[in-house]
Amino acid sequence: MIDDFRPMELWEPETRRDPHAFYARVRAAGTPVPQYDPAGNRFWIVARHADVLAGLQHPDIGHEVHKHQEPDLSPSPYPPSETERISSRQLIALDPPDHTRLRRLVSTAFTARTVARLEDWIAGVAAELVGHVRRLGRFDAVTDLADPLPVNVIAQLVGVPDEDRARFRDWSATIVSASDHDGSATLAFAAYVDELAARRRAEPRDDLISELVALETQGDALDRDELVAMVQLLLIAGQETTVDVIANALRLLLTHPEQWDDLRADPALASAVVEETLRFRGPVEIVPPRFTFRELDLAGGTIPAFERVGLSLWGANRDPEVFSDPDVFDVHRADVAGHIAFGYGSHFCLGASLGRLEARLMLEAVARELPDLRLADGAPDDVRLHHGGVLPLQVGRA
């Protein structure tokens, strides 16, 4: 029953400690459950696997709700700021046809075949990081191990020179942490992308920036804000997802010692660990807000037009109708392929193949080189990147 839910229950501290119990109740309710976020926005929460899949593919649920409402013809006293313009051109904020066009322009950089060519290089970066933390003895899995890998990989893909990567990492840390309140990091990042694009127009290289600016002469170019937005999204999504998966995979393994023993005995099990981590504790709880373009029926209820829909990937991936013993972390489970941690449909994560590869190679390296790894004092029950997420680990005895 909807009446059994408090209006802001999803954001209450008790629910934040155990959100899966909340989503179990949403699944049992048999209808979308309205919740209000701290800003007062109403979301209709959907958590059954079949219903989330239906919502992800529904033609009348999307991002650009303003295109389906009566236009506001009154003149705006303020033009959109540069940061607002860039944000509005993010792939995750767009629907077809713009989403289709922009995704097509970068999709070749993230095909499974293209990503596979990076495997040896990524494995080398992972090995260096693992060697570094072994020398440290005690370290933070987030800042010392999980975070540097995807930042370097995305920088390599985009074409950021070695001498610029420290700045790239600083901007990344600020933007990804959602602490860029005045937009200064986004503006500095945009200016850098402008500079890098100009360099690649003059001297093209084998990198994504060169490919994108080359389109300017082929009649299929990204405009300036689209280019900045694309690189920024690759940075944020490409970093945050992989860091979350690596850190929480290590936490889960070290709190399930029999499965950690299995991985140490057979590092090839790393792919299965990645997939079960994605299902059990994926990086995205609810997909970026989507809106109904008309009144519609979904998940056993009716959602009014122009309202926010909260499609919960965490709820879907613990649905007992799809997964046996869904609240058990089991790297040997046979039904893990049903998870939708990377979304589904037109907004399926562009970098899924890359994220999986990075996480697998890191876990393989850890299993081979750090067999005596253990949780250090103060290790948390969960690693939440936007809430000062850390994971203190210890190699060998303290």
mmCIF file of C-alpha atoms in Angstrom:
data_model
loop_
_atom_site.group_PDB
_atom_site.id
_atom_site.type_symbol
_atom_site.label_atom_id
_atom_site.label_comp_id
_atom_site.label_asym_id
_atom_site.label_seq_id
_atom_site.Cartn_x
_atom_site.Cartn_y
_atom_site.Cartn_z
ATOM 1 C CA MET A 1 0.000 0.000 0.000
ATOM 2 C CA ILE A 2 1.252 3.469 -0.921
ATOM 3 C CA ASP A 3 -0.063 4.817 2.376
ATOM 4 C CA ASP A 4 2.517 2.663 4.166
ATOM 5 C CA PHE A 5 5.344 4.872 2.841
ATOM 6 C CA ARG A 6 6.380 8.156 4.396
ATOM 7 C CA PRO A 7 6.683 10.996 1.823
ATOM 8 C CA MET A 8 10.505 11.284 2.019
ATOM 9 C CA GLU A 9 11.253 7.800 3.307
ATOM 10 C CA LEU A 10 13.804 6.990 0.590
ATOM 11 C CA TRP A 11 16.015 9.833 1.809
ATOM 12 C CA GLU A 12 15.675 9.152 5.552
ATOM 13 C CA PRO A 13 18.876 8.044 7.345
ATOM 14 C CA GLU A 14 17.441 4.664 8.300
ATOM 15 C CA THR A 15 16.551 3.910 4.678
ATOM 16 C CA ARG A 16 19.954 5.081 3.497
ATOM 17 C CA ARG A 17 21.494 2.485 5.813
ATOM 18 C CA ASP A 18 19.418 -0.283 4.194
ATOM 19 C CA PRO A 19 17.806 0.920 0.940
ATOM 20 C CA HIS A 20 17.201 -2.653 -0.239
ATOM 21 C CA ALA A 21 14.537 -3.188 2.429
ATOM 22 C CA PHE A 22 12.759 -0.101 1.083
ATOM 23 C CA TYR A 23 12.891 -1.371 -2.513
ATOM 24 C CA ALA A 24 11.571 -4.778 -1.410
ATOM 25 C CA ARG A 25 8.508 -3.003 -0.015
ATOM 26 C CA VAL A 26 8.127 -1.011 -3.264
ATOM 27 C CA ARG A 27 8.168 -4.257 -5.264
ATOM 28 C CA ALA A 28 5.548 -5.728 -2.934
ATOM 29 C CA ALA A 29 3.319 -2.643 -3.201
ATOM 30 C CA GLY A 30 2.448 -3.523 -6.803
ATOM 31 C CA THR A 31 2.305 0.102 -7.887
ATOM 32 C CA PRO A 32 4.705 3.042 -8.320
ATOM 33 C CA VAL A 33 5.425 4.673 -4.972
ATOM 34 C CA PRO A 34 5.612 8.510 -4.774
ATOM 35 C CA GLN A 35 8.563 9.974 -2.892
ATOM 36 C CA TYR A 36 9.764 13.548 -2.450
ATOM 37 C CA ASP A 37 13.454 14.378 -2.604
ATOM 38 C CA PRO A 38 15.032 17.029 -0.319
ATOM 39 C CA ALA A 39 14.397 19.684 -3.004
ATOM 40 C CA GLY A 40 10.681 18.902 -2.991
ATOM 41 C CA ASN A 41 10.565 17.078 -6.334
ATOM 42 C CA ARG A 42 8.160 14.155 -6.552
ATOM 43 C CA PHE A 43 9.437 10.862 -7.986
ATOM 44 C CA TRP A 44 7.395 7.758 -8.742
ATOM 45 C CA ILE A 45 9.639 4.890 -7.615
ATOM 46 C CA VAL A 46 9.579 1.637 -9.603
ATOM 47 C CA ALA A 47 11.592 -1.375 -8.383
ATOM 48 C CA ARG A 48 10.402 -4.650 -9.966
ATOM 49 C CA HIS A 49 12.822 -5.959 -12.607
ATOM 50 C CA ALA A 50 10.164 -6.298 -15.328
ATOM 51 C CA ASP A 51 8.744 -2.853 -14.582
ATOM 52 C CA VAL A 52 12.149 -1.133 -14.571
ATOM 53 C CA LEU A 53 12.930 -2.777 -17.923
ATOM 54 C CA ALA A 54 9.584 -1.575 -19.269
ATOM 55 C CA GLY A 55 10.280 1.954 -18.033
ATOM 56 C CA LEU A 56 13.751 2.034 -19.547
ATOM 57 C CA GLN A 57 12.264 1.198 -22.956
ATOM 58 C CA HIS A 58 9.004 3.140 -22.765
ATOM 59 C CA PRO A 59 8.658 5.600 -25.684
ATOM 60 C CA ASP A 60 6.819 8.102 -23.495
ATOM 61 C CA ILE A 61 9.398 8.209 -20.696
ATOM 62 C CA GLY A 62 12.515 10.272 -21.300
ATOM 63 C CA HIS A 63 14.605 13.275 -20.367
ATOM 64 C CA GLU A 64 13.615 16.251 -22.529
ATOM 65 C CA VAL A 65 10.190 16.777 -21.014
ATOM 66 C CA HIS A 66 10.138 20.431 -22.099
ATOM 67 C CA LYS A 67 9.705 19.292 -25.704
ATOM 68 C CA HIS A 68 6.357 17.705 -24.786
ATOM 69 C CA GLN A 69 4.910 20.597 -22.807
ATOM 70 C CA GLU A 70 3.336 23.824 -23.951
ATOM 71 C CA PRO A 71 6.252 26.191 -24.656
ATOM 72 C CA ASP A 72 6.841 29.140 -22.360
ATOM 73 C CA LEU A 73 6.956 32.028 -24.815
ATOM 74 C CA SER A 74 7.818 34.686 -22.244
ATOM 75 C CA PRO A 75 11.347 36.021 -22.744
ATOM 76 C CA SER A 76 13.913 34.865 -20.221
ATOM 77 C CA PRO A 77 15.740 37.702 -18.450
ATOM 78 C CA TYR A 78 18.900 35.595 -18.299
ATOM 79 C CA PRO A 79 20.461 33.455 -21.021
ATOM 80 C CA PRO A 80 21.665 30.017 -19.871
ATOM 81 C CA SER A 81 25.134 30.055 -18.358
ATOM 82 C CA GLU A 82 28.010 28.172 -19.951
ATOM 83 C CA THR A 83 27.794 25.415 -17.332
ATOM 84 C CA GLU A 84 24.026 25.108 -17.907
ATOM 85 C CA ARG A 85 24.556 24.889 -21.666
ATOM 86 C CA ILE A 86 27.162 22.150 -21.256
ATOM 87 C CA SER A 87 24.985 20.216 -18.815
ATOM 88 C CA SER A 88 22.013 20.340 -21.178
ATOM 89 C CA ARG A 89 24.055 18.677 -23.944
ATOM 90 C CA GLN A 90 25.070 15.639 -21.894
ATOM 91 C CA LEU A 91 24.060 12.334 -23.481
ATOM 92 C CA ILE A 92 22.260 11.334 -20.283
ATOM 93 C CA ALA A 93 20.055 14.448 -20.584
ATOM 94 C CA LEU A 94 19.012 13.895 -24.209
ATOM 95 C CA ASP A 95 16.467 11.865 -26.156
ATOM 96 C CA PRO A 96 16.458 10.915 -29.842
ATOM 97 C CA PRO A 97 17.289 12.270 -32.344
ATOM 98 C CA ASP A 98 20.084 14.262 -30.622
ATOM 99 C CA HIS A 99 20.973 11.357 -28.322
ATOM 100 C CA THR A 100 21.175 8.968 -31.284
ATOM 101 C CA ARG A 101 23.381 11.310 -33.293
ATOM 102 C CA LEU A 102 25.845 12.084 -30.496
ATOM 103 C CA ARG A 103 26.091 8.499 -29.272
ATOM 104 C CA ARG A 104 26.828 7.285 -32.791
ATOM 105 C CA LEU A 105 29.723 9.723 -33.123
ATOM 106 C CA VAL A 106 31.603 8.257 -30.140
ATOM 107 C CA SER A 107 30.366 4.674 -30.049
ATOM 108 C CA THR A 108 33.236 3.248 -32.122
ATOM 109 C CA ALA A 109 35.682 4.212 -29.352
ATOM 110 C CA PHE A 110 33.840 1.896 -26.921
ATOM 111 C CA THR A 111 33.065 -1.242 -28.904
ATOM 112 C CA ALA A 112 34.204 -4.516 -27.340
ATOM 113 C CA ARG A 113 36.788 -4.950 -30.111
ATOM 114 C CA THR A 114 38.239 -1.453 -29.640
ATOM 115 C CA VAL A 115 38.329 -1.819 -25.862
ATOM 116 C CA ALA A 116 40.051 -5.227 -26.113
ATOM 117 C CA ARG A 117 43.012 -3.549 -27.821
ATOM 118 C CA LEU A 118 43.619 -1.624 -24.602
ATOM 119 C CA GLU A 119 43.811 -4.719 -22.412
ATOM 120 C CA ASP A 120 47.599 -5.045 -22.188
ATOM 121 C CA TRP A 121 48.059 -1.333 -21.483
ATOM 122 C CA ILE A 122 45.349 -1.296 -18.800
ATOM 123 C CA ALA A 123 46.803 -4.440 -17.213
ATOM 124 C CA GLY A 124 50.152 -2.654 -16.984
ATOM 125 C CA VAL A 125 48.593 0.352 -15.233
ATOM 126 C CA ALA A 126 46.771 -1.964 -12.806
ATOM 127 C CA ALA A 127 50.007 -3.831 -12.045
ATOM 128 C CA GLU A 128 51.818 -0.570 -11.268
ATOM 129 C CA LEU A 129 49.058 0.518 -8.893
ATOM 130 C CA VAL A 130 48.985 -2.832 -7.126
ATOM 131 C CA GLY A 131 52.763 -2.745 -6.725
ATOM 132 C CA HIS A 132 52.496 0.758 -5.257
ATOM 133 C CA VAL A 133 49.939 -0.205 -2.597
ATOM 134 C CA ARG A 134 51.935 -3.305 -1.665
ATOM 135 C CA ARG A 135 54.844 -1.007 -0.821
ATOM 136 C CA LEU A 136 52.530 1.241 1.193
ATOM 137 C CA GLY A 137 51.233 -1.652 3.313
ATOM 138 C CA ARG A 138 48.160 0.240 4.525
ATOM 139 C CA PHE A 139 46.227 2.201 1.908
ATOM 140 C CA ASP A 140 42.837 3.483 0.798
ATOM 141 C CA ALA A 141 41.407 1.308 -1.960
ATOM 142 C CA VAL A 142 39.513 4.261 -3.428
ATOM 143 C CA THR A 143 42.227 6.911 -3.757
ATOM 144 C CA ASP A 144 45.264 4.630 -4.127
ATOM 145 C CA LEU A 145 43.911 1.792 -6.249
ATOM 146 C CA ALA A 146 40.442 2.152 -7.761
ATOM 147 C CA ASP A 147 40.408 5.841 -8.712
ATOM 148 C CA PRO A 148 43.723 6.271 -10.597
ATOM 149 C CA LEU A 149 42.987 3.436 -13.053
ATOM 150 C CA PRO A 150 39.889 4.794 -14.880
ATOM 151 C CA VAL A 151 41.168 8.389 -14.782
ATOM 152 C CA ASN A 152 44.307 7.334 -16.622
ATOM 153 C CA VAL A 153 42.368 5.152 -19.053
ATOM 154 C CA ILE A 154 39.896 7.897 -19.972
ATOM 155 C CA ALA A 155 42.760 10.389 -20.309
ATOM 156 C CA GLN A 156 44.515 7.954 -22.648
ATOM 157 C CA LEU A 157 41.390 7.419 -24.737
ATOM 158 C CA VAL A 158 40.577 11.110 -25.005
ATOM 159 C CA GLY A 159 44.170 12.044 -25.803
ATOM 160 C CA VAL A 160 45.242 13.995 -22.718
ATOM 161 C CA PRO A 161 49.066 14.255 -22.737
ATOM 162 C CA ASP A 162 50.982 12.887 -19.760
ATOM 163 C CA GLU A 163 52.032 16.356 -18.632
ATOM 164 C CA ASP A 164 48.384 17.485 -18.383
ATOM 165 C CA ARG A 165 46.996 14.500 -16.491
ATOM 166 C CA ALA A 166 47.511 15.960 -13.014
ATOM 167 C CA ARG A 167 45.207 18.855 -13.933
ATOM 168 C CA PHE A 168 42.811 16.416 -15.587
ATOM 169 C CA ARG A 169 42.665 14.358 -12.373
ATOM 170 C CA ASP A 170 42.066 17.467 -10.235
ATOM 171 C CA TRP A 171 39.148 18.611 -12.392
ATOM 172 C CA SER A 172 37.833 15.075 -12.450
ATOM 173 C CA ALA A 173 37.883 14.791 -8.649
ATOM 174 C CA THR A 174 35.978 18.056 -8.243
ATOM 175 C CA ILE A 175 33.378 17.401 -10.934
ATOM 176 C CA VAL A 176 32.778 13.754 -9.997
ATOM 177 C CA SER A 177 32.407 14.608 -6.295
ATOM 178 C CA ALA A 178 29.607 17.066 -7.177
ATOM 179 C CA SER A 179 31.481 19.790 -5.271
ATOM 180 C CA ASP A 180 31.863 22.139 -8.255
ATOM 181 C CA HIS A 181 29.269 24.471 -6.793
ATOM 182 C CA ASP A 182 30.368 27.633 -8.601
ATOM 183 C CA GLY A 183 31.140 25.827 -11.860
ATOM 184 C CA SER A 184 34.804 26.866 -11.805
ATOM 185 C CA ALA A 185 36.094 23.326 -12.389
ATOM 186 C CA THR A 186 33.668 22.800 -15.269
ATOM 187 C CA LEU A 187 34.705 26.113 -16.856
ATOM 188 C CA ALA A 188 38.417 25.333 -16.470
ATOM 189 C CA PHE A 189 37.795 21.875 -17.889
ATOM 190 C CA ALA A 190 35.876 23.377 -20.835
ATOM 191 C CA ALA A 191 38.715 25.803 -21.568
ATOM 192 C CA TYR A 192 41.156 22.899 -21.526
ATOM 193 C CA VAL A 193 39.009 20.881 -23.960
ATOM 194 C CA ASP A 194 38.948 23.939 -26.253
ATOM 195 C CA GLU A 195 42.735 24.112 -26.073
ATOM 196 C CA LEU A 196 43.199 20.378 -26.647
ATOM 197 C CA ALA A 197 40.779 20.400 -29.592
ATOM 198 C CA ALA A 198 42.725 23.265 -31.177
ATOM 199 C CA ARG A 199 45.956 21.283 -30.782
ATOM 200 C CA ARG A 200 44.408 18.232 -32.429
ATOM 201 C CA ARG A 201 43.067 20.265 -35.348
ATOM 202 C CA ALA A 202 46.630 21.363 -36.005
ATOM 203 C CA GLU A 203 48.254 17.993 -35.246
ATOM 204 C CA PRO A 204 45.808 15.044 -35.261
ATOM 205 C CA ARG A 205 46.691 11.908 -33.304
ATOM 206 C CA ASP A 206 45.201 8.483 -32.694
ATOM 207 C CA ASP A 207 42.781 9.571 -29.965
ATOM 208 C CA LEU A 208 39.118 10.392 -29.476
ATOM 209 C CA ILE A 209 39.529 14.184 -29.528
ATOM 210 C CA SER A 210 41.206 13.977 -32.920
ATOM 211 C CA GLU A 211 38.384 11.786 -34.240
ATOM 212 C CA LEU A 212 35.715 14.175 -32.984
ATOM 213 C CA VAL A 213 37.286 17.369 -34.338
ATOM 214 C CA ALA A 214 37.905 15.628 -37.678
ATOM 215 C CA LEU A 215 34.128 15.401 -38.063
ATOM 216 C CA GLU A 216 34.050 19.182 -38.477
ATOM 217 C CA THR A 217 35.163 18.749 -42.079
ATOM 218 C CA GLN A 218 32.672 15.950 -42.749
ATOM 219 C CA GLY A 219 29.437 17.808 -42.065
ATOM 220 C CA ASP A 220 28.590 15.788 -38.943
ATOM 221 C CA ALA A 221 30.338 17.772 -36.240
ATOM 222 C CA LEU A 222 29.640 18.270 -32.569
ATOM 223 C CA ASP A 223 29.243 21.908 -31.659
ATOM 224 C CA ARG A 224 31.531 23.324 -29.004
ATOM 225 C CA ASP A 225 29.210 22.679 -26.037
ATOM 226 C CA GLU A 226 28.480 19.147 -27.275
ATOM 227 C CA LEU A 227 32.202 18.389 -27.496
ATOM 228 C CA VAL A 228 32.878 19.607 -23.954
ATOM 229 C CA ALA A 229 29.782 17.813 -22.625
ATOM 230 C CA MET A 230 30.813 14.567 -24.293
ATOM 231 C CA VAL A 231 34.337 14.584 -22.862
ATOM 232 C CA GLN A 232 33.017 15.562 -19.435
ATOM 233 C CA LEU A 233 30.460 12.743 -19.458
ATOM 234 C CA LEU A 234 33.116 10.212 -20.466
ATOM 235 C CA LEU A 235 35.230 11.457 -17.580
ATOM 236 C CA ILE A 236 32.457 11.327 -14.979
ATOM 237 C CA ALA A 237 30.706 8.123 -16.053
ATOM 238 C CA GLY A 238 33.927 6.363 -17.011
ATOM 239 C CA GLN A 239 35.544 7.111 -13.675
ATOM 240 C CA GLU A 240 32.727 6.875 -11.175
ATOM 241 C CA THR A 241 31.318 3.560 -12.364
ATOM 242 C CA THR A 242 34.639 1.735 -12.389
ATOM 243 C CA VAL A 243 35.831 3.135 -9.061
ATOM 244 C CA ASP A 244 32.581 2.114 -7.408
ATOM 245 C CA VAL A 245 32.704 -1.427 -8.792
ATOM 246 C CA ILE A 246 36.372 -2.029 -7.893
ATOM 247 C CA ALA A 247 36.065 -0.642 -4.357
ATOM 248 C CA ASN A 248 32.854 -2.455 -3.514
ATOM 249 C CA ALA A 249 34.048 -5.698 -5.110
ATOM 250 C CA LEU A 250 37.072 -5.650 -2.788
ATOM 251 C CA ARG A 251 34.895 -4.840 0.219
ATOM 252 C CA LEU A 252 32.469 -7.655 -0.609
ATOM 253 C CA LEU A 253 35.228 -10.184 -1.229
ATOM 254 C CA LEU A 254 36.999 -9.374 2.013
ATOM 255 C CA THR A 255 33.745 -9.681 3.968
ATOM 256 C CA HIS A 256 33.028 -13.022 2.265
ATOM 257 C CA PRO A 257 36.359 -14.788 2.898
ATOM 258 C CA GLU A 258 35.393 -18.062 1.229
ATOM 259 C CA GLN A 259 34.775 -16.206 -2.038
ATOM 260 C CA TRP A 260 37.995 -14.215 -1.628
ATOM 261 C CA ASP A 261 39.764 -17.565 -1.252
ATOM 262 C CA ASP A 262 38.122 -18.764 -4.480
ATOM 263 C CA LEU A 263 39.376 -15.716 -6.380
ATOM 264 C CA ARG A 264 42.889 -16.055 -4.990
ATOM 265 C CA ALA A 265 42.927 -19.702 -6.084
ATOM 266 C CA ASP A 266 41.602 -18.821 -9.527
ATOM 267 C CA PRO A 267 42.036 -15.160 -10.631
ATOM 268 C CA ALA A 268 40.077 -16.007 -13.800
ATOM 269 C CA LEU A 269 37.014 -15.824 -11.532
ATOM 270 C CA ALA A 270 37.391 -12.037 -11.617
ATOM 271 C CA SER A 271 34.817 -11.616 -14.411
ATOM 272 C CA ALA A 272 32.210 -13.398 -12.301
ATOM 273 C CA VAL A 273 33.111 -11.209 -9.317
ATOM 274 C CA VAL A 274 32.591 -8.084 -11.406
ATOM 275 C CA GLU A 275 29.167 -9.227 -12.618
ATOM 276 C CA GLU A 276 27.947 -10.242 -9.166
ATOM 277 C CA THR A 277 29.186 -6.951 -7.707
ATOM 278 C CA LEU A 278 27.283 -5.092 -10.423
ATOM 279 C CA ARG A 279 24.127 -7.007 -9.508
ATOM 280 C CA PHE A 280 24.491 -6.995 -5.732
ATOM 281 C CA ARG A 281 25.814 -3.445 -5.276
ATOM 282 C CA GLY A 282 25.882 -1.662 -8.639
ATOM 283 C CA PRO A 283 27.167 1.889 -9.088
ATOM 284 C CA VAL A 284 23.757 3.424 -9.952
ATOM 285 C CA GLU A 285 20.872 3.197 -7.505
ATOM 286 C CA ILE A 286 18.293 5.058 -9.620
ATOM 287 C CA VAL A 287 18.816 6.050 -13.246
ATOM 288 C CA PRO A 288 19.161 9.793 -13.942
ATOM 289 C CA PRO A 289 15.697 11.350 -13.628
ATOM 290 C CA ARG A 290 13.291 10.629 -16.438
ATOM 291 C CA PHE A 291 9.864 12.128 -17.026
ATOM 292 C CA THR A 292 6.526 10.935 -18.315
ATOM 293 C CA PHE A 293 5.583 12.726 -21.535
ATOM 294 C CA ARG A 294 1.904 11.885 -20.942
ATOM 295 C CA GLU A 295 -0.182 10.140 -18.319
ATOM 296 C CA LEU A 296 0.700 6.455 -18.538
ATOM 297 C CA ASP A 297 0.320 3.093 -16.845
ATOM 298 C CA LEU A 298 3.449 1.454 -15.449
ATOM 299 C CA ALA A 299 4.212 -1.078 -12.704
ATOM 300 C CA GLY A 300 0.541 -1.639 -11.877
ATOM 301 C CA GLY A 301 -0.367 2.020 -11.451
ATOM 302 C CA THR A 302 -0.893 5.294 -13.295
ATOM 303 C CA ILE A 303 1.721 8.046 -13.324
ATOM 304 C CA PRO A 304 0.565 11.579 -14.239
ATOM 305 C CA ALA A 305 2.016 13.436 -17.213
ATOM 306 C CA PHE A 306 5.275 15.370 -16.844
ATOM 307 C CA GLU A 307 6.279 13.716 -13.561
ATOM 308 C CA ARG A 308 9.631 12.243 -12.549
ATOM 309 C CA VAL A 309 10.022 8.474 -12.700
ATOM 310 C CA GLY A 310 12.597 6.833 -10.425
ATOM 311 C CA LEU A 311 13.618 3.557 -12.083
ATOM 312 C CA SER A 312 15.619 1.723 -9.427
ATOM 313 C CA LEU A 313 18.384 -0.516 -10.744
ATOM 314 C CA TRP A 314 19.138 -1.592 -7.176
ATOM 315 C CA GLY A 315 15.529 -2.677 -6.737
ATOM 316 C CA ALA A 316 15.477 -4.524 -10.062
ATOM 317 C CA ASN A 317 18.727 -6.351 -9.367
ATOM 318 C CA ARG A 318 17.451 -7.766 -6.058
ATOM 319 C CA ASP A 319 14.104 -8.933 -7.474
ATOM 320 C CA PRO A 320 13.426 -12.512 -6.257
ATOM 321 C CA GLU A 321 11.330 -13.148 -9.373
ATOM 322 C CA VAL A 322 14.576 -13.002 -11.386
ATOM 323 C CA PHE A 323 17.377 -13.909 -8.953
ATOM 324 C CA SER A 324 17.519 -16.784 -6.494
ATOM 325 C CA ASP A 325 18.479 -15.659 -2.977
ATOM 326 C CA PRO A 326 18.883 -12.091 -4.282
ATOM 327 C CA ASP A 327 20.204 -10.687 -1.005
ATOM 328 C CA VAL A 328 23.122 -13.149 -0.984
ATOM 329 C CA PHE A 329 26.444 -12.162 -2.572
ATOM 330 C CA ASP A 330 27.465 -15.233 -4.576
ATOM 331 C CA VAL A 331 30.114 -15.019 -7.295
ATOM 332 C CA HIS A 332 29.146 -18.514 -8.463
ATOM 333 C CA ARG A 333 25.466 -17.753 -9.079
ATOM 334 C CA ALA A 334 24.020 -18.986 -12.394
ATOM 335 C CA ASP A 335 21.487 -16.187 -12.917
ATOM 336 C CA VAL A 336 23.734 -13.120 -12.696
ATOM 337 C CA ALA A 337 23.384 -12.359 -16.414
ATOM 338 C CA GLY A 338 19.914 -10.991 -15.746
ATOM 339 C CA HIS A 339 21.222 -7.886 -13.967
ATOM 340 C CA ILE A 340 20.698 -4.453 -15.510
ATOM 341 C CA ALA A 341 23.323 -2.476 -13.581
ATOM 342 C CA PHE A 342 24.390 -0.723 -16.803
ATOM 343 C CA GLY A 343 20.826 0.128 -17.769
ATOM 344 C CA TYR A 344 19.033 -1.064 -20.870
ATOM 345 C CA GLY A 345 17.900 0.202 -24.252
ATOM 346 C CA SER A 346 19.119 3.366 -25.933
ATOM 347 C CA HIS A 347 20.796 4.638 -22.746
ATOM 348 C CA PHE A 348 22.667 1.409 -22.000
ATOM 349 C CA CYS A 349 26.028 2.476 -20.574
ATOM 350 C CA LEU A 350 28.340 3.402 -23.447
ATOM 351 C CA GLY A 351 31.428 2.390 -21.482
ATOM 352 C CA ALA A 352 30.145 -0.931 -20.101
ATOM 353 C CA SER A 353 32.773 -3.020 -21.929
ATOM 354 C CA LEU A 354 35.547 -0.714 -20.774
ATOM 355 C CA GLY A 355 34.364 -0.629 -17.161
ATOM 356 C CA ARG A 356 34.091 -4.399 -17.032
ATOM 357 C CA LEU A 357 37.597 -4.780 -18.462
ATOM 358 C CA GLU A 358 39.161 -2.309 -16.028
ATOM 359 C CA ALA A 359 37.503 -3.908 -12.999
ATOM 360 C CA ARG A 360 38.407 -7.436 -14.104
ATOM 361 C CA LEU A 361 42.059 -6.605 -14.709
ATOM 362 C CA MET A 362 42.367 -4.841 -11.359
ATOM 363 C CA LEU A 363 40.797 -7.728 -9.443
ATOM 364 C CA GLU A 364 43.002 -10.240 -11.241
ATOM 365 C CA ALA A 365 46.099 -8.238 -10.293
ATOM 366 C CA VAL A 366 44.996 -7.905 -6.667
ATOM 367 C CA ALA A 367 44.260 -11.633 -6.383
ATOM 368 C CA ARG A 368 47.674 -12.544 -7.804
ATOM 369 C CA GLU A 369 49.830 -9.964 -6.057
ATOM 370 C CA LEU A 370 48.022 -9.238 -2.771
ATOM 371 C CA PRO A 371 46.846 -12.631 -1.490
ATOM 372 C CA ASP A 372 47.320 -11.419 2.107
ATOM 373 C CA LEU A 373 45.029 -8.416 1.663
ATOM 374 C CA ARG A 374 42.557 -7.716 4.460
ATOM 375 C CA LEU A 375 40.247 -4.999 5.730
ATOM 376 C CA ALA A 376 41.953 -2.461 7.962
ATOM 377 C CA ASP A 377 40.421 -0.981 11.096
ATOM 378 C CA GLY A 378 37.670 1.478 10.288
ATOM 379 C CA ALA A 379 36.544 -0.149 7.032
ATOM 380 C CA PRO A 380 32.922 0.843 6.287
ATOM 381 C CA ASP A 381 29.947 -1.403 5.539
ATOM 382 C CA ASP A 382 29.570 0.265 2.133
ATOM 383 C CA VAL A 383 31.631 2.556 -0.107
ATOM 384 C CA ARG A 384 29.619 5.581 -1.224
ATOM 385 C CA LEU A 385 31.705 7.814 -3.415
ATOM 386 C CA HIS A 386 29.637 10.968 -2.940
ATOM 387 C CA HIS A 387 29.793 10.676 0.843
ATOM 388 C CA GLY A 388 33.527 10.685 1.445
ATOM 389 C CA GLY A 389 33.841 7.065 0.430
ATOM 390 C CA VAL A 390 37.016 5.364 1.653
ATOM 391 C CA LEU A 391 38.040 1.740 2.079
ATOM 392 C CA PRO A 392 41.110 1.295 4.294
ATOM 393 C CA LEU A 393 42.934 -1.955 3.511
ATOM 394 C CA GLN A 394 46.037 -3.635 4.864
ATOM 395 C CA VAL A 395 48.551 -5.887 3.125
ATOM 396 C CA GLY A 396 49.705 -8.537 5.577
ATOM 397 C CA ARG A 397 49.774 -7.918 9.298
ATOM 398 C CA ALA A 398 49.627 -4.373 10.673
#
